[in-house]
mmCIF file of C-alpha atoms and ligand atoms in Angstrom:
data_model
loop_
_atom_site.group_PDB
_atom_site.id
_atom_site.type_symbol
_atom_site.label_atom_id
_atom_site.label_comp_id
_atom_site.label_asym_id
_atom_site.label_seq_id
_atom_site.Cartn_x
_atom_site.Cartn_y
_atom_site.Cartn_z
ATOM 1 C CA UNK B 1 7.166 17.184 26.165
ATOM 2 C CA UNK B 2 6.687 16.469 22.577
ATOM 3 C CA UNK B 3 4.746 13.100 21.650
ATOM 4 C CA UNK B 4 5.764 11.042 18.775
ATOM 5 C CA UNK B 5 3.591 8.411 16.964
ATOM 6 C CA UNK B 6 5.840 5.374 16.137
ATOM 7 C CA UNK B 7 3.621 2.424 16.890
ATOM 8 C CA UNK B 8 0.810 3.207 19.598
ATOM 9 C CA UNK B 9 2.371 0.438 21.927
ATOM 10 C CA UNK B 10 2.257 2.849 24.721
ATOM 11 C CA UNK B 11 -1.132 4.208 24.209
ATOM 12 C CA UNK B 12 -4.096 3.372 26.443
ATOM 13 C CA UNK B 13 -7.797 2.896 25.721
ATOM 14 C CA UNK B 14 -8.392 6.259 27.346
ATOM 15 C CA UNK B 15 -6.174 7.922 24.692
ATOM 16 C CA UNK B 16 -7.301 5.820 21.761
ATOM 17 C CA UNK B 17 -11.050 5.937 21.921
ATOM 18 C CA UNK B 18 -10.953 9.815 22.265
ATOM 19 C CA UNK B 19 -8.709 9.866 19.195
ATOM 20 C CA UNK B 20 -11.220 7.890 17.128
ATOM 21 C CA UNK B 21 -14.063 10.073 18.481
ATOM 22 C CA UNK B 22 -12.140 13.099 17.501
ATOM 23 C CA UNK B 23 -11.620 11.596 14.056
ATOM 24 C CA UNK B 24 -15.359 11.154 13.696
ATOM 25 C CA UNK B 25 -15.950 14.676 14.753
ATOM 26 C CA UNK B 26 -13.418 16.027 12.245
ATOM 27 C CA UNK B 27 -15.232 13.909 9.662
ATOM 28 C CA UNK B 28 -18.724 15.171 10.664
ATOM 29 C CA UNK B 29 -17.957 18.863 11.122
ATOM 30 C CA UNK B 30 -15.016 19.765 8.909
ATOM 31 C CA UNK B 31 -15.856 23.567 9.162
ATOM 32 C CA UNK B 32 -15.186 23.458 12.866
ATOM 33 C CA UNK B 33 -11.619 22.338 12.299
ATOM 34 C CA UNK B 34 -10.668 24.363 9.160
ATOM 35 C CA UNK B 35 -8.371 26.680 10.856
ATOM 36 C CA UNK B 36 -6.919 24.471 13.674
ATOM 37 C CA UNK B 37 -3.715 23.922 12.124
ATOM 38 C CA UNK B 38 -3.251 27.479 10.934
ATOM 39 C CA UNK B 39 0.393 28.464 10.729
ATOM 40 C CA UNK B 40 1.507 24.853 11.200
ATOM 41 C CA UNK B 41 3.838 23.380 8.590
ATOM 42 C CA UNK B 42 4.327 19.606 8.434
ATOM 43 C CA UNK B 43 7.086 17.866 6.525
ATOM 44 C CA UNK B 44 6.458 14.506 4.835
ATOM 45 C CA UNK B 45 9.714 12.619 4.303
ATOM 46 C CA UNK B 46 9.215 9.587 2.117
ATOM 47 C CA UNK B 47 11.693 6.747 1.273
ATOM 48 C CA UNK B 48 9.033 4.594 -0.436
ATOM 49 C CA UNK B 49 6.229 5.424 -2.887
ATOM 50 C CA UNK B 50 2.637 6.293 -1.631
ATOM 51 C CA UNK B 51 -0.731 7.421 -2.989
ATOM 52 C CA UNK B 52 -3.085 7.355 -0.006
ATOM 53 C CA UNK B 53 -0.690 8.288 2.811
ATOM 54 C CA UNK B 54 0.980 11.211 0.957
ATOM 55 C CA UNK B 55 -2.250 12.660 -0.396
ATOM 56 C CA UNK B 56 -4.520 12.110 2.637
ATOM 57 C CA UNK B 57 -1.918 13.841 4.744
ATOM 58 C CA UNK B 58 -1.463 16.675 2.310
ATOM 59 C CA UNK B 59 -5.078 17.232 1.480
ATOM 60 C CA UNK B 60 -6.096 16.759 5.250
ATOM 61 C CA UNK B 61 -3.583 19.197 6.556
ATOM 62 C CA UNK B 62 -4.740 21.736 3.959
ATOM 63 C CA UNK B 63 -8.319 21.273 5.143
ATOM 64 C CA UNK B 64 -7.197 22.105 8.720
ATOM 65 C CA UNK B 65 -5.468 25.332 7.522
ATOM 66 C CA UNK B 66 -2.037 24.060 7.679
ATOM 67 C CA UNK B 67 0.732 23.292 5.022
ATOM 68 C CA UNK B 68 2.151 20.164 3.900
ATOM 69 C CA UNK B 69 5.757 19.950 2.406
ATOM 70 C CA UNK B 70 6.667 16.729 0.569
ATOM 71 C CA UNK B 71 10.128 15.483 0.368
ATOM 72 C CA UNK B 72 11.005 12.399 -1.560
ATOM 73 C CA UNK B 73 14.234 11.222 -0.214
ATOM 74 C CA UNK B 74 15.263 9.510 -3.386
ATOM 75 C CA UNK B 75 14.018 11.901 -5.886
ATOM 76 C CA UNK B 76 15.299 14.848 -3.948
ATOM 77 C CA UNK B 77 18.657 13.136 -3.467
ATOM 78 C CA UNK B 78 18.458 13.467 0.233
ATOM 79 C CA UNK B 79 19.246 9.856 1.074
ATOM 80 C CA UNK B 80 23.140 9.579 1.895
ATOM 81 C CA UNK B 81 23.697 13.338 1.791
ATOM 82 C CA UNK B 82 23.705 13.814 5.605
ATOM 83 C CA UNK B 83 22.753 11.611 8.476
ATOM 84 C CA UNK B 84 19.134 10.906 9.554
ATOM 85 C CA UNK B 85 20.006 12.730 12.804
ATOM 86 C CA UNK B 86 21.036 15.854 11.160
ATOM 87 C CA UNK B 87 18.084 15.872 8.554
ATOM 88 C CA UNK B 88 15.619 15.375 11.267
ATOM 89 C CA UNK B 89 17.163 18.065 13.490
ATOM 90 C CA UNK B 90 17.199 20.599 10.669
ATOM 91 C CA UNK B 91 13.565 19.835 9.642
ATOM 92 C CA UNK B 92 12.595 20.494 13.274
ATOM 93 C CA UNK B 93 14.057 24.010 13.066
ATOM 94 C CA UNK B 94 11.257 25.090 10.555
ATOM 95 C CA UNK B 95 8.452 22.387 10.793
ATOM 96 C CA UNK B 96 5.970 21.585 13.459
ATOM 97 C CA UNK B 97 5.885 17.866 12.758
ATOM 98 C CA UNK B 98 7.554 15.251 10.613
ATOM 99 C CA UNK B 99 5.531 12.534 8.843
ATOM 100 C CA UNK B 100 7.979 9.783 7.671
ATOM 101 C CA UNK B 101 7.629 6.757 5.704
ATOM 102 C CA UNK B 102 10.835 4.610 5.897
ATOM 103 C CA UNK B 103 12.308 1.223 5.322
ATOM 104 C CA UNK B 104 13.582 0.594 8.772
ATOM 105 C CA UNK B 105 11.826 1.395 12.014
ATOM 106 C CA UNK B 106 15.189 2.414 13.506
ATOM 107 C CA UNK B 107 15.297 5.389 11.193
ATOM 108 C CA UNK B 108 12.032 6.666 12.966
ATOM 109 C CA UNK B 109 13.656 6.110 16.329
ATOM 110 C CA UNK B 110 16.697 8.071 15.448
ATOM 111 C CA UNK B 111 14.531 10.884 14.010
ATOM 112 C CA UNK B 112 12.245 10.930 16.963
ATOM 113 C CA UNK B 113 15.434 11.431 19.272
ATOM 114 C CA UNK B 114 17.058 14.055 16.976
ATOM 115 C CA UNK B 115 14.149 16.579 16.589
ATOM 116 C CA UNK B 116 12.131 18.800 18.893
ATOM 117 C CA UNK B 117 8.958 18.166 16.845
ATOM 118 C CA UNK B 118 6.580 15.027 16.769
ATOM 119 C CA UNK B 119 7.515 12.345 14.339
ATOM 120 C CA UNK B 120 4.567 10.367 12.995
ATOM 121 C CA UNK B 121 5.267 7.022 11.255
ATOM 122 C CA UNK B 122 3.689 6.797 7.835
ATOM 123 C CA UNK B 123 4.620 3.229 7.448
ATOM 124 C CA UNK B 124 7.926 1.335 8.228
ATOM 125 C CA UNK B 125 8.919 -2.340 8.012
ATOM 126 C CA UNK B 126 7.153 -3.087 11.281
ATOM 127 C CA UNK B 127 4.202 -0.754 11.647
ATOM 128 C CA UNK B 128 1.568 1.178 9.756
ATOM 129 C CA UNK B 129 -0.179 3.085 12.838
ATOM 130 C CA UNK B 130 -2.085 5.630 10.794
ATOM 131 C CA UNK B 131 -3.655 3.005 8.669
ATOM 132 C CA UNK B 132 -4.836 1.118 11.952
ATOM 133 C CA UNK B 133 -6.593 4.389 13.092
ATOM 134 C CA UNK B 134 -8.572 4.514 9.781
ATOM 135 C CA UNK B 135 -9.351 0.949 10.045
ATOM 136 C CA UNK B 136 -10.940 1.075 13.474
ATOM 137 C CA UNK B 137 -12.846 4.079 12.537
ATOM 138 C CA UNK B 138 -14.204 2.198 9.661
ATOM 139 C CA UNK B 139 -14.959 -0.910 11.731
ATOM 140 C CA UNK B 140 -16.668 1.377 14.331
ATOM 141 C CA UNK B 141 -18.736 2.940 11.468
ATOM 142 C CA UNK B 142 -19.724 -0.459 9.960
ATOM 143 C CA UNK B 143 -20.541 -2.311 13.281
ATOM 144 C CA UNK B 144 -21.243 0.577 15.719
ATOM 145 C CA UNK B 145 -18.460 -0.883 18.062
ATOM 146 C CA UNK B 146 -14.924 -2.215 17.541
ATOM 147 C CA UNK B 147 -15.299 -4.753 20.158
ATOM 148 C CA UNK B 148 -18.548 -6.477 18.556
ATOM 149 C CA UNK B 149 -17.207 -8.034 15.365
ATOM 150 C CA UNK B 150 -14.758 -10.967 14.907
ATOM 151 C CA UNK B 151 -12.167 -9.481 12.924
ATOM 152 C CA UNK B 152 -9.885 -11.847 10.723
ATOM 153 C CA UNK B 153 -6.782 -10.703 9.014
ATOM 154 C CA UNK B 154 -5.716 -13.203 6.340
ATOM 155 C CA UNK B 155 -2.469 -13.139 4.452
ATOM 156 C CA UNK B 156 1.089 -11.940 5.368
ATOM 157 C CA UNK B 157 1.943 -11.197 8.888
ATOM 158 C CA UNK B 158 3.245 -7.814 7.985
ATOM 159 C CA UNK B 159 3.354 -4.032 9.255
ATOM 160 C CA UNK B 160 -0.353 -3.658 8.470
ATOM 161 C CA UNK B 161 -1.308 -6.774 10.522
ATOM 162 C CA UNK B 162 1.104 -5.617 13.391
ATOM 163 C CA UNK B 163 -0.609 -2.275 13.775
ATOM 164 C CA UNK B 164 -4.041 -3.858 13.459
ATOM 165 C CA UNK B 165 -3.118 -6.182 16.279
ATOM 166 C CA UNK B 166 -1.616 -3.537 18.522
ATOM 167 C CA UNK B 167 -4.249 -1.022 18.257
ATOM 168 C CA UNK B 168 -7.100 -3.652 18.224
ATOM 169 C CA UNK B 169 -5.674 -5.071 21.393
ATOM 170 C CA UNK B 170 -5.738 -1.874 23.217
ATOM 171 C CA UNK B 171 -9.303 -1.152 21.980
ATOM 172 C CA UNK B 172 -10.417 -4.525 23.180
ATOM 173 C CA UNK B 173 -11.187 -5.980 19.731
ATOM 174 C CA UNK B 174 -11.278 -9.726 18.837
ATOM 175 C CA UNK B 175 -8.806 -10.524 15.984
ATOM 176 C CA UNK B 176 -7.727 -13.744 14.428
ATOM 177 C CA UNK B 177 -4.699 -13.505 12.195
ATOM 178 C CA UNK B 178 -4.700 -16.279 9.686
ATOM 179 C CA UNK B 179 -1.412 -16.655 7.798
ATOM 180 C CA UNK B 180 0.534 -19.315 5.848
ATOM 181 C CA UNK B 181 2.937 -21.199 7.906
ATOM 182 C CA UNK B 182 6.232 -19.252 7.974
ATOM 183 C CA UNK B 183 4.641 -15.931 7.463
ATOM 184 C CA UNK B 184 3.544 -15.254 10.997
ATOM 185 C CA UNK B 185 3.642 -11.809 12.472
ATOM 186 C CA UNK B 186 6.669 -10.743 14.444
ATOM 187 C CA UNK B 187 7.080 -12.690 17.658
ATOM 188 C CA UNK B 188 7.528 -9.626 19.751
ATOM 189 C CA UNK B 189 4.577 -7.968 18.377
ATOM 190 C CA UNK B 190 2.471 -11.134 19.006
ATOM 191 C CA UNK B 191 3.575 -11.199 22.552
ATOM 192 C CA UNK B 192 3.138 -7.377 22.966
ATOM 193 C CA UNK B 193 -0.332 -7.511 21.545
ATOM 194 C CA UNK B 194 -1.450 -10.649 23.399
ATOM 195 C CA UNK B 195 -0.456 -8.799 26.658
ATOM 196 C CA UNK B 196 -2.242 -5.649 25.738
ATOM 197 C CA UNK B 197 -5.363 -7.727 24.792
ATOM 198 C CA UNK B 198 -5.222 -9.418 28.181
ATOM 199 C CA UNK B 199 -4.962 -6.130 29.937
ATOM 200 C CA UNK B 200 -7.737 -4.494 27.979
ATOM 201 C CA UNK B 201 -10.130 -7.387 27.213
ATOM 202 C CA UNK B 202 -9.313 -8.003 23.668
ATOM 203 C CA UNK B 203 -8.545 -11.274 21.924
ATOM 204 C CA UNK B 204 -5.569 -11.721 19.592
ATOM 205 C CA UNK B 205 -5.080 -15.172 17.986
ATOM 206 C CA UNK B 206 -2.545 -16.181 15.349
ATOM 207 C CA UNK B 207 -3.619 -19.261 13.276
ATOM 208 C CA UNK B 208 -1.023 -20.802 11.044
ATOM 209 C CA UNK B 209 -2.824 -22.509 7.952
ATOM 210 C CA UNK B 210 -6.308 -21.769 6.521
ATOM 211 C CA UNK B 211 -7.999 -25.052 7.507
ATOM 212 C CA UNK B 212 -9.464 -23.848 10.805
ATOM 213 C CA UNK B 213 -10.541 -20.444 9.539
ATOM 214 C CA UNK B 214 -14.255 -20.721 9.687
ATOM 215 C CA UNK B 215 -15.951 -17.734 11.040
ATOM 216 C CA UNK B 216 -15.389 -13.998 10.805
ATOM 217 C CA UNK B 217 -17.513 -10.918 10.642
ATOM 218 C CA UNK B 218 -15.074 -8.826 8.604
ATOM 219 C CA UNK B 219 -12.105 -10.037 6.787
ATOM 220 C CA UNK B 220 -8.925 -7.919 6.113
ATOM 221 C CA UNK B 221 -6.171 -8.568 3.742
ATOM 222 C CA UNK B 222 -3.040 -6.926 2.492
ATOM 223 C CA UNK B 223 -0.427 -7.517 -0.238
ATOM 224 C CA UNK B 224 1.519 -10.896 0.025
ATOM 225 C CA UNK B 225 4.874 -8.827 -0.743
ATOM 226 C CA UNK B 226 5.404 -5.565 1.088
ATOM 227 C CA UNK B 227 7.416 -2.680 -0.274
ATOM 228 C CA UNK B 228 11.204 -3.505 0.063
ATOM 229 C CA UNK B 229 10.579 -7.179 -0.134
ATOM 230 C CA UNK B 230 12.315 -8.541 -3.353
ATOM 231 C CA UNK B 231 11.086 -12.077 -3.036
ATOM 232 C CA UNK B 232 9.713 -13.184 -6.517
ATOM 233 C CA UNK B 233 5.982 -13.619 -6.425
ATOM 234 C CA UNK B 234 6.244 -16.970 -8.049
ATOM 235 C CA UNK B 235 8.199 -18.193 -5.002
ATOM 236 C CA UNK B 236 5.463 -17.541 -2.601
ATOM 237 C CA UNK B 237 2.246 -17.466 -4.736
ATOM 238 C CA UNK B 238 1.189 -21.086 -4.173
ATOM 239 C CA UNK B 239 1.593 -20.786 -0.378
ATOM 240 C CA UNK B 240 -0.549 -17.734 -0.337
ATOM 241 C CA UNK B 241 -3.177 -18.697 -2.877
ATOM 242 C CA UNK B 242 -5.544 -20.579 -0.411
ATOM 243 C CA UNK B 243 -5.574 -17.217 1.651
ATOM 244 C CA UNK B 244 -7.072 -15.183 -1.266
ATOM 245 C CA UNK B 245 -9.922 -13.059 -0.104
ATOM 246 C CA UNK B 246 -12.681 -14.271 -2.484
ATOM 247 C CA UNK B 247 -16.389 -14.752 -2.449
ATOM 248 C CA UNK B 248 -15.977 -18.308 -1.363
ATOM 249 C CA UNK B 249 -14.119 -17.259 1.730
ATOM 250 C CA UNK B 250 -16.734 -14.393 2.515
ATOM 251 C CA UNK B 251 -19.507 -17.084 2.220
ATOM 252 C CA UNK B 252 -17.899 -19.825 4.125
ATOM 253 C CA UNK B 253 -16.948 -17.588 7.002
ATOM 254 C CA UNK B 254 -20.239 -15.599 7.080
ATOM 255 C CA UNK B 255 -18.224 -12.310 6.762
ATOM 256 C CA UNK B 256 -20.243 -9.196 6.119
ATOM 257 C CA UNK B 257 -17.379 -6.904 5.029
ATOM 258 C CA UNK B 258 -14.064 -7.017 3.374
ATOM 259 C CA UNK B 259 -11.120 -4.712 4.082
ATOM 260 C CA UNK B 260 -7.695 -3.940 2.495
ATOM 261 C CA UNK B 261 -5.485 -0.943 3.208
ATOM 262 C CA UNK B 262 -4.536 -0.736 -0.558
ATOM 263 C CA UNK B 263 -2.759 -0.733 -3.124
ATOM 264 C CA UNK B 264 -4.480 -3.995 -3.850
ATOM 265 C CA UNK B 265 -3.441 -6.619 -6.443
ATOM 266 C CA UNK B 266 -6.537 -7.768 -7.945
ATOM 267 C CA UNK B 267 -6.909 -11.533 -8.304
ATOM 268 C CA UNK B 268 -3.833 -12.076 -6.118
ATOM 269 C CA UNK B 269 -4.758 -11.359 -2.396
ATOM 270 C CA UNK B 270 -8.290 -10.111 -3.142
ATOM 271 C CA UNK B 271 -10.607 -10.707 -6.152
ATOM 272 C CA UNK B 272 -12.251 -8.037 -8.040
ATOM 273 C CA UNK B 273 -15.563 -9.602 -7.294
ATOM 274 C CA UNK B 274 -15.013 -8.886 -3.663
ATOM 275 C CA UNK B 275 -13.195 -5.684 -3.873
ATOM 276 C CA UNK B 276 -15.952 -4.142 -6.049
ATOM 277 C CA UNK B 277 -18.924 -5.586 -4.105
ATOM 278 C CA UNK B 278 -21.191 -3.975 -1.731
ATOM 279 C CA UNK B 279 -19.401 -5.725 1.059
ATOM 280 C CA UNK B 280 -16.180 -3.809 0.418
ATOM 281 C CA UNK B 281 -15.104 -1.264 2.952
ATOM 282 C CA UNK B 282 -12.044 -0.238 0.906
ATOM 283 C CA UNK B 283 -12.976 3.215 -0.142
ATOM 284 C CA UNK B 284 -14.313 3.923 3.319
ATOM 285 C CA UNK B 285 -11.017 2.967 4.784
ATOM 286 C CA UNK B 286 -9.173 5.215 2.143
ATOM 287 C CA UNK B 287 -11.439 8.124 3.083
ATOM 288 C CA UNK B 288 -10.814 7.552 6.685
ATOM 289 C CA UNK B 289 -7.169 7.856 6.495
ATOM 290 C CA UNK B 290 -7.463 11.503 6.220
ATOM 291 C CA UNK B 291 -9.760 11.966 9.221
ATOM 292 C CA UNK B 292 -7.702 9.680 11.315
ATOM 293 C CA UNK B 293 -4.567 11.370 10.423
ATOM 294 C CA UNK B 294 -6.085 14.781 11.105
ATOM 295 C CA UNK B 295 -7.133 13.520 14.477
ATOM 296 C CA UNK B 296 -3.597 12.380 15.043
ATOM 297 C CA UNK B 297 -2.110 15.788 14.046
ATOM 298 C CA UNK B 298 -4.588 17.767 16.214
ATOM 299 C CA UNK B 299 -3.824 15.640 19.173
ATOM 300 C CA UNK B 300 0.102 15.447 18.913
ATOM 301 C CA UNK B 301 0.189 19.302 18.147
ATOM 302 C CA UNK B 302 -2.172 20.128 20.999
ATOM 303 C CA UNK B 303 -4.527 21.882 18.546
ATOM 304 C CA UNK B 304 -7.897 20.680 19.546
HETATM 305 N N1 LIG G 404 -2.510 2.277 2.540
HETATM 306 C C1 LIG G 404 -1.480 2.882 2.304
HETATM 307 O O1 LIG G 404 -0.583 3.316 3.075
HETATM 308 O O2 LIG G 404 -1.375 3.385 0.840
HETATM 309 P P1 LIG G 404 -0.044 4.113 0.226
HETATM 310 O O3 LIG G 404 0.943 3.128 0.220
HETATM 311 O O4 LIG G 404 -0.645 4.451 -1.246
HETATM 312 O O5 LIG G 404 0.236 5.402 0.941
HETATM 313 N N1 LIG G 405 2.317 -3.962 3.695
HETATM 314 C C1 LIG G 405 2.190 -2.978 2.697
HETATM 315 C C2 LIG G 405 1.281 -1.850 2.999
HETATM 316 C C3 LIG G 405 1.231 -0.816 1.854
HETATM 317 C C4 LIG G 405 0.268 0.377 2.310
HETATM 318 C C5 LIG G 405 3.619 -2.581 2.394
HETATM 319 O O1 LIG G 405 4.447 -2.308 3.375
HETATM 320 O O2 LIG G 405 4.112 -2.376 1.309
#
């Protein structure tokens, strides 16, 4: 049976740790994997812009001997021409997998149901699972173990926070999500990740307000306004300003490292001083997008 990757919610540590291990192997020994996707065609269907996701899939797939076929659903005038169901079913006639970046998670669910080939979530309103794989690979490289560091996510309780929580909970990580009041992660995601953490030995905490945020080994942040959110920046800026990842926050919490999925907005959610410092893991995360996704493709397409 084909396996989609929409959000990792149903994965176990016995599946996730080997996925991270495979990503490490692909990174360390690229030559061993250079023909593993030979003859495989992967279609990238994007409703929103992307630098990292699009290119890391494209280049990564090429490095494994496969081919990537990018469709911009707006530019190519695909949106509205036929149903999502029909689009996905047709792509499945030629391709071996679909990588899709969409506005609504429901679009991915419809796609997954309508096609014979795996559908991989390249970001939606609720989740960014490929990002989380790169992030935990990066944390493993920085600390030797995902369970050791106290991880803090500071800022908006968004798609990136959700996937960090879900994947972290399954891996047994300790995460404190620190957000302005009213910008908490989705209630269901909090409940689901808390239950997974309980099952697998992780800790997921959500803290509204910055006052009690005093300790972290690594601090992660993301944009205050995600793609598709038209709220004017001025409306939310003052609420988010105390959550800026800056040198003062790094020092006060004793954090060794800073993380951000990028694109970053310098001097808003993160300062240049932190982003360009020795403590920044941002480019390591960006590089690991490719290795993590290659591991995902090799696993879902049974090409290991
Ligand atoms: N982090 C990330 O997904 O970046 P892009 O939006 O550029 O793909
Ligand atoms: N939360 C951001 C992540 C971008 C990679 C967004 O959805 O726009």
